[in-house]
XYZ file of N, CA and C in Angstrom:
480
model
N 0.862 -1.180 0.000
C 0.000 0.000 0.000
C 0.897 1.227 0.000
N 0.594 2.177 -0.871
C 1.400 3.386 -0.910
C 0.793 4.454 0.001
N 1.469 5.574 0.079
C 1.059 6.643 0.993
C -0.348 7.164 0.681
N -0.671 7.318 -0.618
C -2.006 7.816 -0.997
C -3.088 6.833 -0.584
N -2.815 5.540 -0.774
C -3.801 4.536 -0.367
C -3.958 4.521 1.144
N -2.851 4.618 1.856
C -2.910 4.603 3.324
C -3.687 5.805 3.850
N -3.579 6.938 3.176
C -4.293 8.138 3.623
C -5.800 7.963 3.496
N -6.252 7.091 2.607
C -7.682 6.861 2.420
C -8.289 5.971 3.500
N -7.447 5.256 4.240
C -7.970 4.306 5.226
C -7.514 4.661 6.642
N -8.425 5.180 7.470
C -8.063 5.428 8.869
C -7.994 4.104 9.624
N -7.699 4.178 10.922
C -7.537 2.972 11.735
C -8.746 2.055 11.710
N -9.953 2.616 11.592
C -11.145 1.766 11.617
C -11.453 1.141 10.247
N -10.635 1.436 9.232
C -10.814 0.834 7.918
C -11.850 1.531 7.047
N -12.547 2.528 7.573
C -13.564 3.247 6.800
C -12.891 4.229 5.847
N -13.457 4.358 4.678
C -12.922 5.282 3.694
C -13.082 6.713 4.192
N -12.030 7.513 4.070
C -12.136 8.900 4.527
C -11.752 9.916 3.466
N -11.726 9.508 2.231
C -11.450 10.455 1.159
C -12.624 11.412 1.060
N -12.345 12.714 1.019
C -13.440 13.676 0.900
C -14.298 13.400 -0.332
N -15.586 13.551 -0.184
C -16.535 13.277 -1.267
C -16.215 14.089 -2.521
N -15.799 15.326 -2.362
C -15.503 16.141 -3.546
C -14.331 15.564 -4.330
N -13.426 14.846 -3.689
C -12.357 14.162 -4.417
C -12.885 12.897 -5.086
N -13.762 12.194 -4.409
C -14.319 10.950 -4.960
C -15.221 11.218 -6.160
N -15.672 12.463 -6.337
C -16.526 12.822 -7.485
C -15.701 13.286 -8.689
N -14.415 13.451 -8.534
C -13.570 13.981 -9.617
C -13.087 12.856 -10.523
N -13.555 12.874 -11.774
C -13.175 11.832 -12.731
C -11.653 11.766 -12.893
N -11.005 12.919 -12.911
C -9.555 12.934 -13.107
C -8.841 12.191 -11.977
N -9.293 12.385 -10.766
C -8.674 11.686 -9.628
C -8.976 10.198 -9.689
N -10.216 9.847 -10.006
C -10.583 8.436 -10.089
C -9.780 7.729 -11.179
N -9.644 8.370 -12.341
C -8.863 7.780 -13.424
C -7.397 7.623 -13.020
N -6.864 8.612 -12.341
C -5.478 8.554 -11.892
C -5.270 7.417 -10.899
N -6.162 7.305 -9.917
C -6.051 6.244 -8.917
C -6.188 4.865 -9.565
N -7.169 4.720 -10.445
C -7.372 3.441 -11.117
C -6.199 3.117 -12.040
N -5.667 4.127 -12.703
C -4.525 3.932 -13.580
C -3.319 3.404 -12.799
N -3.061 3.966 -11.625
C -1.950 3.483 -10.798
C -2.151 2.021 -10.425
N -3.346 1.683 -9.972
C -3.627 0.307 -9.568
C -3.574 -0.649 -10.763
N -4.125 -0.203 -11.888
C -4.109 -1.013 -13.107
C -2.674 -1.257 -13.563
N -1.881 -0.206 -13.603
C -0.491 -0.330 -14.028
C 0.283 -1.313 -13.171
N 0.089 -1.223 -11.876
C 0.781 -2.129 -10.953
C 0.320 -3.575 -11.181
N -0.992 -3.779 -11.305
C -1.543 -5.120 -11.518
C -0.977 -5.737 -12.801
N -0.978 -4.985 -13.885
C -0.511 -5.487 -15.171
C 1.006 -5.725 -15.141
N 1.759 -4.777 -14.598
C 3.213 -4.922 -14.533
C 3.603 -6.154 -13.722
N 2.988 -6.326 -12.557
C 3.305 -7.474 -11.701
C 2.837 -8.782 -12.338
N 1.662 -8.771 -12.957
C 1.151 -9.979 -13.606
C 2.013 -10.427 -14.770
N 2.448 -9.477 -15.589
C 3.319 -9.827 -16.711
C 4.699 -10.265 -16.220
N 5.183 -9.658 -15.145
C 6.486 -10.044 -14.592
C 6.482 -11.504 -14.143
N 5.340 -11.983 -13.669
C 5.256 -13.390 -13.235
C 5.478 -14.358 -14.394
N 5.263 -13.896 -15.627
C 5.521 -14.745 -16.802
C 6.715 -14.204 -17.596
N 7.561 -13.446 -16.908
C 8.796 -12.910 -17.481
C 8.537 -12.078 -18.737
N 7.579 -11.185 -18.646
C 7.264 -10.298 -19.764
C 7.055 -8.880 -19.237
N 7.016 -7.948 -20.166
C 6.754 -6.549 -19.834
C 5.699 -6.004 -20.784
N 5.087 -4.878 -20.395
C 4.052 -4.261 -21.226
C 4.576 -3.948 -22.627
N 5.818 -3.493 -22.708
C 6.364 -3.123 -24.009
C 6.558 -4.344 -24.897
N 6.865 -5.493 -24.297
C 6.961 -6.721 -25.109
C 5.619 -6.975 -25.790
N 4.574 -6.891 -24.990
C 3.234 -7.145 -25.519
C 2.890 -6.140 -26.621
N 3.192 -4.867 -26.390
C 2.850 -3.822 -27.360
C 3.540 -4.069 -28.705
N 4.805 -4.440 -28.675
C 5.536 -4.677 -29.919
C 5.010 -5.926 -30.621
N 4.838 -7.012 -29.875
C 4.346 -8.244 -30.491
C 2.945 -8.052 -31.068
N 2.082 -7.349 -30.345
C 0.722 -7.096 -30.833
C 0.758 -6.254 -32.105
N 1.626 -5.260 -32.147
C 1.761 -4.414 -33.330
C 2.235 -5.220 -34.532
N 3.229 -6.055 -34.311
C 3.750 -6.871 -35.410
C 2.710 -7.867 -35.898
N 1.959 -8.437 -34.981
C 0.935 -9.408 -35.365
C -0.190 -8.732 -36.157
N -0.604 -7.558 -35.713
C -1.744 -6.893 -36.354
C -1.381 -6.173 -37.638
N -0.233 -5.490 -37.664
C 0.115 -4.647 -38.805
C 1.237 -5.194 -39.665
N 1.869 -6.265 -39.224
C 2.945 -6.855 -40.004
C 4.300 -6.259 -39.687
N 5.320 -6.705 -40.416
C 6.691 -6.256 -40.171
C 6.810 -4.741 -40.273
N 7.816 -4.214 -39.580
C 8.039 -2.777 -39.616
C 9.431 -2.429 -39.153
N 9.819 -1.198 -39.448
C 11.108 -0.690 -38.974
C 10.968 -0.324 -37.497
N 12.100 -0.072 -36.865
C 12.078 0.348 -35.459
C 11.271 1.634 -35.302
N 11.425 2.556 -36.242
C 10.689 3.825 -36.171
C 9.186 3.592 -36.299
N 8.794 2.700 -37.223
C 7.368 2.384 -37.375
C 6.819 1.749 -36.099
N 7.575 0.821 -35.523
C 7.132 0.167 -34.290
C 7.013 1.167 -33.148
N 7.899 2.125 -33.120
C 7.834 3.165 -32.102
C 6.540 3.959 -32.231
N 6.195 4.350 -33.451
C 4.959 5.105 -33.677
C 3.729 4.259 -33.354
N 3.734 3.005 -33.773
C 2.585 2.128 -33.552
C 2.336 1.840 -32.072
N 3.421 1.670 -31.319
C 3.297 1.186 -29.946
C 3.366 2.284 -28.889
N 3.860 3.459 -29.265
C 4.016 4.533 -28.284
C 5.294 4.416 -27.468
N 6.182 3.533 -27.865
C 7.459 3.374 -27.173
C 8.447 4.363 -27.778
N 9.140 5.109 -26.922
C 10.133 6.055 -27.424
C 11.157 5.315 -28.276
N 11.581 5.972 -29.349
C 12.552 5.354 -30.259
C 13.824 4.958 -29.512
N 14.232 5.787 -28.550
C 15.455 5.484 -27.805
C 15.304 4.232 -26.943
N 14.082 3.895 -26.547
C 13.834 2.698 -25.738
C 13.560 1.466 -26.601
N 13.206 1.687 -27.853
C 12.797 0.586 -28.723
C 13.927 -0.413 -28.937
N 15.143 0.050 -29.085
C 16.269 -0.856 -29.325
C 16.389 -1.862 -28.185
N 16.278 -1.390 -26.955
C 16.366 -2.284 -25.803
C 15.252 -3.308 -25.786
N 14.037 -2.863 -26.094
C 12.891 -3.778 -26.129
C 13.110 -4.831 -27.212
N 13.532 -4.386 -28.386
C 13.766 -5.326 -29.492
C 14.915 -6.282 -29.179
N 15.947 -5.800 -28.494
C 17.043 -6.690 -28.098
C 16.519 -7.802 -27.184
N 15.672 -7.432 -26.218
C 15.101 -8.431 -25.306
C 14.266 -9.452 -26.074
N 13.434 -8.963 -26.983
C 12.577 -9.868 -27.765
C 13.403 -10.754 -28.705
N 14.439 -10.193 -29.308
C 15.284 -10.968 -30.214
C 16.064 -12.037 -29.443
N 16.555 -11.711 -28.255
C 17.280 -12.685 -27.437
C 16.401 -13.888 -27.097
N 15.104 -13.677 -27.032
C 14.160 -14.754 -26.715
C 13.576 -15.404 -27.976
N 14.091 -15.009 -29.120
C 13.632 -15.525 -30.418
C 12.149 -15.235 -30.673
N 11.667 -14.099 -30.161
C 10.266 -13.714 -30.353
C 10.083 -12.816 -31.571
N 11.183 -12.178 -32.001
C 11.175 -11.363 -33.221
C 12.429 -11.680 -34.020
N 12.362 -11.340 -35.299
C 13.515 -11.504 -36.186
C 13.826 -10.161 -36.817
N 15.116 -9.863 -36.927
C 15.571 -8.642 -37.580
C 16.220 -9.018 -38.901
N 15.935 -8.217 -39.925
C 16.572 -8.411 -41.230
C 16.806 -7.034 -41.839
N 17.885 -6.872 -42.586
C 18.128 -5.580 -43.235
C 16.975 -5.231 -44.185
N 16.605 -3.964 -44.188
C 15.576 -3.469 -45.095
C 16.155 -3.455 -46.514
N 15.533 -4.162 -47.456
C 16.094 -4.196 -48.824
C 16.104 -2.816 -49.497
N 15.232 -1.907 -49.045
C 15.175 -0.566 -49.634
C 16.131 0.417 -48.973
N 16.591 0.091 -47.762
C 17.472 0.995 -47.018
C 18.293 0.151 -46.050
N 19.494 -0.189 -46.432
C 20.349 -1.090 -45.647
C 20.691 -0.532 -44.258
N 20.432 0.750 -44.015
C 20.715 1.325 -42.697
C 19.645 0.943 -41.682
N 18.507 0.450 -42.164
C 17.380 0.095 -41.296
C 17.220 -1.408 -41.217
N 16.625 -1.833 -40.122
C 16.219 -3.222 -39.972
C 14.703 -3.306 -40.074
N 14.233 -4.410 -40.609
C 12.802 -4.711 -40.598
C 12.604 -5.787 -39.539
N 11.650 -5.552 -38.661
C 11.374 -6.458 -37.552
C 10.120 -7.258 -37.895
N 10.190 -8.571 -37.665
C 9.085 -9.481 -37.948
C 8.841 -10.344 -36.711
N 7.597 -10.620 -36.407
C 7.287 -11.530 -35.306
C 7.602 -12.958 -35.755
N 8.212 -13.733 -34.885
C 8.543 -15.124 -35.200
C 7.371 -16.033 -34.812
N 7.448 -17.291 -35.218
C 6.413 -18.266 -34.819
C 6.373 -18.379 -33.301
N 7.540 -18.393 -32.677
C 7.592 -18.439 -31.207
C 6.982 -17.169 -30.611
N 7.193 -16.026 -31.275
C 6.606 -14.763 -30.827
C 5.090 -14.784 -30.897
N 4.540 -15.392 -31.945
C 3.076 -15.507 -32.060
C 2.512 -16.389 -30.942
N 3.212 -17.483 -30.637
C 2.759 -18.349 -29.532
C 2.836 -17.603 -28.205
N 3.927 -16.862 -28.011
C 4.099 -16.088 -26.771
C 3.018 -15.017 -26.649
N 2.685 -14.372 -27.757
C 1.639 -13.347 -27.751
C 0.302 -13.952 -27.333
N -0.019 -15.134 -27.816
C -1.271 -15.796 -27.406
C -1.273 -16.082 -25.902
N -0.119 -16.496 -25.368
C -0.024 -16.718 -23.911
C -0.220 -15.407 -23.152
N 0.397 -14.339 -23.648
C 0.254 -13.029 -22.992
C -1.181 -12.529 -23.084
N -1.863 -12.802 -24.205
C -3.284 -12.439 -24.306
C -4.081 -13.083 -23.177
N -3.813 -14.349 -22.918
C -4.523 -15.069 -21.855
C -4.192 -14.466 -20.485
N -2.920 -14.184 -20.246
C -2.512 -13.565 -18.977
C -3.225 -12.229 -18.803
N -3.222 -11.408 -19.849
C -3.859 -10.091 -19.753
C -5.375 -10.208 -19.619
N -5.982 -11.179 -20.289
C -7.430 -11.397 -20.109
C -7.738 -11.673 -18.637
N -6.946 -12.532 -18.004
C -7.157 -12.859 -16.593
C -6.931 -11.641 -15.696
N -5.896 -10.855 -15.998
C -5.616 -9.653 -15.202
C -6.730 -8.618 -15.366
N -7.251 -8.486 -16.579
C -8.345 -7.542 -16.790
C -9.621 -8.020 -16.100
N -9.835 -9.332 -16.055
C -10.979 -9.861 -15.294
C -10.851 -9.464 -13.829
N -9.634 -9.539 -13.315
C -9.394 -9.137 -11.917
C -9.621 -7.635 -11.742
N -9.089 -6.842 -12.647
C -9.224 -5.387 -12.559
C -10.685 -4.951 -12.633
N -11.443 -5.570 -13.526
C -12.820 -5.143 -13.791
C -13.850 -6.037 -13.097
N -13.429 -6.786 -12.095
C -14.290 -7.769 -11.424
C -15.652 -7.225 -10.988
N -15.748 -6.001 -10.486
C -17.065 -5.531 -10.033
C -18.054 -5.231 -11.160
N -17.587 -5.203 -12.397
C -18.449 -4.830 -13.518
C -18.964 -6.064 -14.252
N -20.186 -5.957 -14.746
C -20.755 -7.024 -15.571
C -20.078 -6.979 -16.944
N -20.215 -8.034 -17.744
C -19.637 -8.000 -19.102
C -20.118 -6.796 -19.922
N -21.396 -6.464 -19.833
C -21.914 -5.307 -20.580
C -21.294 -4.009 -20.058
N -21.144 -3.896 -18.749
C -20.530 -2.693 -18.169
C -19.062 -2.598 -18.569
N -18.384 -3.729 -18.637
C -16.976 -3.728 -19.059
C -16.855 -3.209 -20.489
N -17.708 -3.709 -21.365
C -17.685 -3.241 -22.759
C -17.967 -1.747 -22.836
N -18.961 -1.286 -22.088
C -19.300 0.133 -22.095
C -18.155 0.969 -21.531
N -17.533 0.499 -20.451
C -16.414 1.203 -19.833
C -15.272 1.368 -20.834
N -14.930 0.298 -21.538
C -13.853 0.363 -22.526
C -14.234 1.306 -23.668
N -15.487 1.266 -24.108
C -15.936 2.172 -25.173
C -15.828 3.631 -24.732
N -16.223 3.923 -23.510
C -16.151 5.295 -23.004
C -14.707 5.759 -22.857
N -13.852 4.903 -22.316
C -12.442 5.265 -22.189
C -11.825 5.496 -23.560
N -12.156 4.651 -24.522
C -11.640 4.803 -25.885
C -12.085 6.128 -26.482
N -13.343 6.464 -26.297
C -13.862 7.726 -26.829
C -13.148 8.924 -26.200
N -12.937 8.880 -24.902
C -12.222 9.966 -24.225
C -10.786 10.073 -24.736
N -10.103 8.951 -24.800
C -8.716 8.973 -25.254
C -8.612 9.439 -26.702
N -9.485 8.941 -27.560
C -9.473 9.364 -28.963
C -9.691 10.867 -29.074
N -10.621 11.397 -28.308
C -10.894 12.836 -28.335
C -9.663 13.631 -27.926
N -9.040 13.236 -26.826
C -7.906 14.009 -26.322
C -6.637 13.763 -27.127
N -6.551 12.643 -27.805
C -5.401 12.388 -28.675
C -5.497 13.267 -29.922
N -6.706 13.384 -30.465
C -6.901 14.257 -31.641
C -6.698 15.714 -31.276
N -7.048 16.101 -30.057
C -6.964 17.494 -29.626
C -5.529 17.956 -29.388
N -4.644 17.025 -29.116
C -3.292 17.442 -28.741
C -2.304 17.387 -29.856
């Protein structure tokens, strides 16, 4: 439990966060984001994976091979961090690097057969973690929640 969580629980265990804070969507999203991030990071660590591994493998599976720069744009991973992520994935034989025939200075990254199998395992791990995260919601509420979050993110991504 971190300091913010401890501040919400007095000795008797009753919630003491002021109501005006509990009504603020920004605070609720921030608190849930912290808990979600921790749950996902710890869950993936138990299977020796990281969020960035999943993001790269999912991008390669959905959109096909790409350069490091393309993968950076697709996944949101900084270009400077992408090399490290790709090194980790290549060491595990989850991706393959080959020189770009159009530009020998670039590599084209492709998901390997082992990478596709690993991605399916990670999908299952993440499905279970999301079930844990969204446990209080019904399946219909989960779908609606994801749709609303997507709409908010899409709006603010276009705005910035």
